[in-house]
Amino acid sequence: MHIVLDDTAMAATGRGNILVSRLIHRAHAEAGWYLYAPACAVVEADRARPGTAEHLAALPGITVLDLDLPAVLAMAQQDTWAAAHCQYAAQPTPDRPDGAIIATTSPDRWIGEPVRVLDLNP
């Protein structure tokens, strides 16, 4: 299971969201569960909730995705860098032929986008 945390999901980690906590636990404890934090979304999450970046970086099981050239070229497709980097990270790759699911507490922001969404609202 490959899951990309968007900036809203990252900010929810510090607010005690039980669903995000479960994802983090699974990524740490269970084989085959992977959580990704795109760097641009980490920046937006930290702006919304200061301290989020340091918190996420300290958690085992979360992989922070760098902003590479293909991701930069995809940035013009979205309104925000965070959304663009998340959408880019969720696309299929050789390692993730089915792509990844975007975990979010704002699922409406992804309506009409070519991604699968996991609503983290309780």
Short mmCIF file of N, CA and C in Angstrom, two decimals:
data_model
loop_
_atom_site.label_atom_id
_atom_site.label_comp_id
_atom_site.label_asym_id
_atom_site.label_seq_id
_atom_site.Cartn_x
_atom_site.Cartn_y
_atom_site.Cartn_z
N MET A 1 0.85 -1.16 0.00
CA MET A 1 0.00 0.00 0.00
C MET A 1 0.90 1.23 0.00
N HIS A 2 0.77 2.05 -1.00
CA HIS A 2 1.55 3.28 -1.13
C HIS A 2 0.62 4.46 -0.94
N ILE A 3 0.95 5.30 0.04
CA ILE A 3 0.08 6.42 0.37
C ILE A 3 0.91 7.71 0.45
N VAL A 4 0.42 8.73 -0.22
CA VAL A 4 1.03 10.06 -0.19
C VAL A 4 0.22 10.92 0.76
N LEU A 5 0.87 11.49 1.75
CA LEU A 5 0.20 12.41 2.66
C LEU A 5 0.20 13.81 2.04
N ASP A 6 -0.97 14.42 1.92
CA ASP A 6 -0.96 15.81 1.46
C ASP A 6 -0.76 16.71 2.67
N ASP A 7 -0.67 18.02 2.43
CA ASP A 7 -0.37 18.94 3.52
C ASP A 7 -1.43 18.93 4.61
N THR A 8 -2.70 18.68 4.25
CA THR A 8 -3.74 18.64 5.27
C THR A 8 -3.60 17.42 6.16
N ALA A 9 -3.21 16.30 5.58
CA ALA A 9 -2.99 15.08 6.36
C ALA A 9 -1.79 15.24 7.29
N MET A 10 -0.75 15.90 6.78
CA MET A 10 0.44 16.13 7.61
C MET A 10 0.11 17.01 8.80
N ALA A 11 -0.63 18.09 8.56
CA ALA A 11 -1.00 18.98 9.65
C ALA A 11 -1.89 18.26 10.67
N ALA A 12 -2.67 17.30 10.19
CA ALA A 12 -3.57 16.55 11.08
C ALA A 12 -2.81 15.62 12.03
N THR A 13 -1.55 15.30 11.70
CA THR A 13 -0.78 14.45 12.60
C THR A 13 -0.61 15.10 13.96
N GLY A 14 -0.47 16.41 13.99
CA GLY A 14 -0.29 17.13 15.25
C GLY A 14 -1.59 17.46 15.96
N ARG A 15 -2.70 17.17 15.29
CA ARG A 15 -4.00 17.46 15.89
C ARG A 15 -4.66 16.20 16.45
N GLY A 16 -3.92 15.10 16.47
CA GLY A 16 -4.44 13.87 17.05
C GLY A 16 -5.40 13.10 16.17
N ASN A 17 -5.34 13.29 14.85
CA ASN A 17 -6.21 12.55 13.94
C ASN A 17 -5.87 11.06 14.02
N ILE A 18 -6.83 10.27 14.48
CA ILE A 18 -6.61 8.84 14.71
C ILE A 18 -6.32 8.09 13.41
N LEU A 19 -6.93 8.50 12.32
CA LEU A 19 -6.71 7.80 11.05
C LEU A 19 -5.30 8.01 10.53
N VAL A 20 -4.78 9.22 10.68
CA VAL A 20 -3.39 9.48 10.28
C VAL A 20 -2.45 8.68 11.19
N SER A 21 -2.74 8.64 12.47
CA SER A 21 -1.92 7.87 13.41
C SER A 21 -1.87 6.40 13.02
N ARG A 22 -3.00 5.86 12.61
CA ARG A 22 -3.04 4.45 12.18
C ARG A 22 -2.18 4.22 10.94
N LEU A 23 -2.24 5.15 9.99
CA LEU A 23 -1.40 5.02 8.79
C LEU A 23 0.08 5.04 9.15
N ILE A 24 0.46 5.95 10.03
CA ILE A 24 1.85 6.06 10.44
C ILE A 24 2.29 4.77 11.15
N HIS A 25 1.44 4.24 12.01
CA HIS A 25 1.77 3.00 12.72
C HIS A 25 1.94 1.86 11.72
N ARG A 26 1.03 1.74 10.78
CA ARG A 26 1.13 0.65 9.80
C ARG A 26 2.39 0.76 8.96
N ALA A 27 2.72 1.97 8.54
CA ALA A 27 3.93 2.15 7.72
C ALA A 27 5.18 1.79 8.50
N HIS A 28 5.14 1.97 9.80
CA HIS A 28 6.29 1.64 10.64
C HIS A 28 6.33 0.16 10.98
N ALA A 29 5.17 -0.45 11.20
CA ALA A 29 5.13 -1.80 11.77
C ALA A 29 4.82 -2.92 10.77
N GLU A 30 4.22 -2.61 9.65
CA GLU A 30 3.79 -3.66 8.74
C GLU A 30 4.51 -3.58 7.40
N ALA A 31 4.93 -4.74 6.94
CA ALA A 31 5.58 -4.82 5.63
C ALA A 31 4.56 -4.47 4.54
N GLY A 32 5.01 -3.79 3.51
CA GLY A 32 4.16 -3.47 2.38
C GLY A 32 3.36 -2.18 2.51
N TRP A 33 3.53 -1.46 3.63
CA TRP A 33 2.86 -0.17 3.82
C TRP A 33 3.91 0.92 3.71
N TYR A 34 3.67 1.89 2.83
CA TYR A 34 4.63 2.97 2.60
C TYR A 34 3.91 4.31 2.65
N LEU A 35 4.47 5.25 3.39
CA LEU A 35 3.95 6.61 3.47
C LEU A 35 4.97 7.57 2.90
N TYR A 36 4.49 8.49 2.07
CA TYR A 36 5.35 9.47 1.43
C TYR A 36 4.90 10.88 1.81
N ALA A 37 5.86 11.75 2.03
CA ALA A 37 5.60 13.15 2.35
C ALA A 37 6.35 14.00 1.32
N PRO A 38 5.66 14.47 0.28
CA PRO A 38 6.33 15.33 -0.71
C PRO A 38 6.83 16.62 -0.05
N ALA A 39 8.05 17.00 -0.36
CA ALA A 39 8.69 18.15 0.29
C ALA A 39 7.86 19.42 0.21
N CYS A 40 7.24 19.70 -0.94
CA CYS A 40 6.45 20.93 -1.06
C CYS A 40 5.24 20.90 -0.13
N ALA A 41 4.66 19.73 0.07
CA ALA A 41 3.52 19.60 0.99
C ALA A 41 3.99 19.73 2.44
N VAL A 42 5.19 19.26 2.72
CA VAL A 42 5.75 19.42 4.08
C VAL A 42 5.88 20.90 4.42
N VAL A 43 6.34 21.69 3.45
CA VAL A 43 6.49 23.13 3.67
C VAL A 43 5.12 23.75 3.99
N GLU A 44 4.11 23.44 3.19
CA GLU A 44 2.77 24.01 3.42
C GLU A 44 2.18 23.54 4.75
N ALA A 45 2.40 22.29 5.10
CA ALA A 45 1.90 21.78 6.38
C ALA A 45 2.57 22.49 7.54
N ASP A 46 3.87 22.75 7.42
CA ASP A 46 4.59 23.43 8.48
C ASP A 46 4.15 24.89 8.60
N ARG A 47 3.79 25.50 7.49
CA ARG A 47 3.27 26.88 7.54
C ARG A 47 1.92 26.91 8.25
N ALA A 48 1.09 25.89 7.99
CA ALA A 48 -0.23 25.83 8.62
C ALA A 48 -0.14 25.44 10.09
N ARG A 49 0.81 24.60 10.41
CA ARG A 49 0.99 24.12 11.78
C ARG A 49 2.49 24.02 12.06
N PRO A 50 3.09 25.09 12.58
CA PRO A 50 4.54 25.08 12.82
C PRO A 50 4.98 23.89 13.67
N GLY A 51 6.09 23.30 13.26
CA GLY A 51 6.63 22.13 13.95
C GLY A 51 6.30 20.83 13.25
N THR A 52 5.41 20.89 12.26
CA THR A 52 5.00 19.68 11.54
C THR A 52 6.17 19.05 10.79
N ALA A 53 7.00 19.85 10.17
CA ALA A 53 8.12 19.31 9.38
C ALA A 53 9.07 18.50 10.26
N GLU A 54 9.44 19.05 11.41
CA GLU A 54 10.35 18.34 12.31
C GLU A 54 9.71 17.07 12.84
N HIS A 55 8.41 17.15 13.14
CA HIS A 55 7.69 15.99 13.65
C HIS A 55 7.68 14.87 12.61
N LEU A 56 7.34 15.19 11.37
CA LEU A 56 7.29 14.18 10.32
C LEU A 56 8.66 13.59 10.03
N ALA A 57 9.67 14.44 10.01
CA ALA A 57 11.02 13.97 9.71
C ALA A 57 11.52 12.99 10.77
N ALA A 58 11.01 13.09 11.98
CA ALA A 58 11.45 12.20 13.06
C ALA A 58 10.71 10.87 13.08
N LEU A 59 9.64 10.75 12.32
CA LEU A 59 8.85 9.53 12.36
C LEU A 59 9.41 8.45 11.44
N PRO A 60 9.63 7.26 11.98
CA PRO A 60 10.05 6.16 11.11
C PRO A 60 8.87 5.75 10.24
N GLY A 61 9.15 5.31 9.06
CA GLY A 61 8.08 4.85 8.19
C GLY A 61 7.57 5.90 7.22
N ILE A 62 8.04 7.14 7.35
CA ILE A 62 7.64 8.18 6.41
C ILE A 62 8.85 8.57 5.57
N THR A 63 8.68 8.54 4.28
CA THR A 63 9.73 8.91 3.36
C THR A 63 9.43 10.30 2.80
N VAL A 64 10.33 11.24 3.04
CA VAL A 64 10.17 12.58 2.49
C VAL A 64 10.69 12.55 1.05
N LEU A 65 9.85 12.97 0.12
CA LEU A 65 10.21 12.96 -1.30
C LEU A 65 10.80 14.30 -1.70
N ASP A 66 11.99 14.26 -2.25
CA ASP A 66 12.66 15.47 -2.72
C ASP A 66 11.94 16.05 -3.93
N LEU A 67 12.20 17.30 -4.15
CA LEU A 67 11.69 17.98 -5.34
C LEU A 67 12.71 17.80 -6.44
N ASP A 68 12.44 16.88 -7.35
CA ASP A 68 13.36 16.62 -8.45
C ASP A 68 12.86 17.32 -9.72
N LEU A 69 13.64 17.25 -10.78
CA LEU A 69 13.29 17.97 -12.01
C LEU A 69 11.94 17.55 -12.59
N PRO A 70 11.62 16.25 -12.69
CA PRO A 70 10.29 15.91 -13.20
C PRO A 70 9.15 16.48 -12.34
N ALA A 71 9.35 16.52 -11.03
CA ALA A 71 8.34 17.11 -10.15
C ALA A 71 8.21 18.61 -10.42
N VAL A 72 9.33 19.28 -10.61
CA VAL A 72 9.31 20.71 -10.91
C VAL A 72 8.52 20.97 -12.20
N LEU A 73 8.74 20.14 -13.20
CA LEU A 73 8.04 20.33 -14.47
C LEU A 73 6.54 20.11 -14.34
N ALA A 74 6.11 19.32 -13.35
CA ALA A 74 4.69 19.06 -13.13
C ALA A 74 4.01 20.16 -12.31
N MET A 75 4.77 21.05 -11.71
CA MET A 75 4.22 22.07 -10.81
C MET A 75 3.19 22.98 -11.46
N ALA A 76 3.32 23.27 -12.73
CA ALA A 76 2.41 24.20 -13.40
C ALA A 76 1.00 23.65 -13.54
N GLN A 77 0.80 22.38 -13.23
CA GLN A 77 -0.50 21.75 -13.41
C GLN A 77 -1.49 22.02 -12.28
N GLN A 78 -1.04 22.55 -11.16
CA GLN A 78 -1.90 22.74 -9.99
C GLN A 78 -1.84 24.18 -9.50
N ASP A 79 -2.77 24.49 -8.61
CA ASP A 79 -2.81 25.84 -8.03
C ASP A 79 -1.71 26.06 -7.00
N THR A 80 -1.34 25.00 -6.28
CA THR A 80 -0.31 25.14 -5.25
C THR A 80 0.81 24.14 -5.50
N TRP A 81 1.97 24.47 -4.98
CA TRP A 81 3.10 23.55 -5.10
C TRP A 81 2.83 22.27 -4.33
N ALA A 82 2.19 22.40 -3.18
CA ALA A 82 1.91 21.22 -2.35
C ALA A 82 1.02 20.24 -3.11
N ALA A 83 -0.06 20.72 -3.70
CA ALA A 83 -0.97 19.84 -4.45
C ALA A 83 -0.26 19.24 -5.66
N ALA A 84 0.52 20.06 -6.35
CA ALA A 84 1.23 19.56 -7.54
C ALA A 84 2.22 18.47 -7.18
N HIS A 85 2.97 18.66 -6.10
CA HIS A 85 3.96 17.66 -5.71
C HIS A 85 3.27 16.38 -5.24
N CYS A 86 2.16 16.50 -4.54
CA CYS A 86 1.41 15.32 -4.10
C CYS A 86 0.86 14.55 -5.30
N GLN A 87 0.25 15.28 -6.24
CA GLN A 87 -0.30 14.61 -7.41
C GLN A 87 0.79 13.93 -8.22
N TYR A 88 1.93 14.61 -8.36
CA TYR A 88 3.06 14.01 -9.08
C TYR A 88 3.53 12.74 -8.37
N ALA A 89 3.63 12.80 -7.04
CA ALA A 89 4.11 11.65 -6.26
C ALA A 89 3.15 10.47 -6.31
N ALA A 90 1.89 10.72 -6.56
CA ALA A 90 0.89 9.65 -6.60
C ALA A 90 0.81 8.95 -7.95
N GLN A 91 1.49 9.48 -8.95
CA GLN A 91 1.43 8.88 -10.28
C GLN A 91 2.19 7.55 -10.31
N PRO A 92 1.79 6.64 -11.21
CA PRO A 92 2.49 5.36 -11.32
C PRO A 92 3.97 5.53 -11.65
N THR A 93 4.77 4.65 -11.08
CA THR A 93 6.21 4.59 -11.33
C THR A 93 6.58 3.12 -11.47
N PRO A 94 7.82 2.82 -11.88
CA PRO A 94 8.22 1.41 -11.92
C PRO A 94 8.10 0.71 -10.55
N ASP A 95 8.37 1.46 -9.48
CA ASP A 95 8.25 0.88 -8.13
C ASP A 95 6.81 0.78 -7.67
N ARG A 96 5.94 1.65 -8.20
CA ARG A 96 4.53 1.70 -7.83
C ARG A 96 3.69 1.70 -9.10
N PRO A 97 3.56 0.54 -9.77
CA PRO A 97 2.86 0.53 -11.06
C PRO A 97 1.41 0.99 -10.98
N ASP A 98 0.77 0.85 -9.83
CA ASP A 98 -0.61 1.32 -9.66
C ASP A 98 -0.67 2.72 -9.08
N GLY A 99 0.47 3.35 -8.89
CA GLY A 99 0.51 4.67 -8.29
C GLY A 99 0.29 4.60 -6.80
N ALA A 100 -0.06 5.72 -6.21
CA ALA A 100 -0.28 5.80 -4.77
C ALA A 100 -1.61 6.51 -4.52
N ILE A 101 -2.10 6.34 -3.32
CA ILE A 101 -3.33 6.99 -2.88
C ILE A 101 -2.95 8.26 -2.13
N ILE A 102 -3.69 9.33 -2.35
CA ILE A 102 -3.44 10.57 -1.60
C ILE A 102 -4.34 10.58 -0.37
N ALA A 103 -3.72 10.64 0.80
CA ALA A 103 -4.45 10.75 2.06
C ALA A 103 -4.63 12.23 2.38
N THR A 104 -5.85 12.61 2.74
CA THR A 104 -6.17 14.02 2.93
C THR A 104 -7.30 14.21 3.92
N THR A 105 -7.35 15.38 4.53
CA THR A 105 -8.52 15.75 5.32
C THR A 105 -9.38 16.74 4.54
N SER A 106 -8.99 17.03 3.30
CA SER A 106 -9.76 17.91 2.40
C SER A 106 -9.98 17.20 1.06
N PRO A 107 -10.80 16.15 1.07
CA PRO A 107 -10.97 15.37 -0.17
C PRO A 107 -11.57 16.16 -1.33
N ASP A 108 -12.34 17.21 -1.04
CA ASP A 108 -12.95 18.00 -2.11
C ASP A 108 -11.91 18.68 -3.00
N ARG A 109 -10.75 18.94 -2.44
CA ARG A 109 -9.71 19.61 -3.24
C ARG A 109 -9.22 18.71 -4.37
N TRP A 110 -9.45 17.41 -4.28
CA TRP A 110 -8.96 16.46 -5.28
C TRP A 110 -10.02 16.05 -6.29
N ILE A 111 -11.24 16.58 -6.16
CA ILE A 111 -12.30 16.25 -7.12
C ILE A 111 -11.87 16.67 -8.52
N GLY A 112 -12.02 15.77 -9.45
CA GLY A 112 -11.67 16.05 -10.84
C GLY A 112 -10.22 15.79 -11.19
N GLU A 113 -9.41 15.45 -10.18
CA GLU A 113 -7.99 15.16 -10.43
C GLU A 113 -7.82 13.66 -10.66
N PRO A 114 -6.83 13.27 -11.46
CA PRO A 114 -6.64 11.85 -11.77
C PRO A 114 -5.87 11.09 -10.67
N VAL A 115 -6.41 11.13 -9.44
CA VAL A 115 -5.78 10.45 -8.32
C VAL A 115 -6.84 9.73 -7.49
N ARG A 116 -6.39 8.72 -6.75
CA ARG A 116 -7.26 8.06 -5.78
C ARG A 116 -7.06 8.76 -4.45
N VAL A 117 -8.14 8.88 -3.68
CA VAL A 117 -8.10 9.66 -2.45
C VAL A 117 -8.58 8.81 -1.28
N LEU A 118 -7.90 8.99 -0.14
CA LEU A 118 -8.30 8.40 1.13
C LEU A 118 -8.70 9.53 2.06
N ASP A 119 -9.98 9.60 2.40
CA ASP A 119 -10.51 10.65 3.27
C ASP A 119 -10.16 10.32 4.70
N LEU A 120 -9.42 11.19 5.37
CA LEU A 120 -8.98 10.98 6.75
C LEU A 120 -9.85 11.67 7.78
N ASN A 121 -11.03 12.10 7.36
CA ASN A 121 -11.95 12.69 8.32
C ASN A 121 -12.65 11.58 9.09
N PRO A 122 -12.67 11.72 10.42
CA PRO A 122 -13.32 10.65 11.21
C PRO A 122 -14.81 10.61 11.00
#
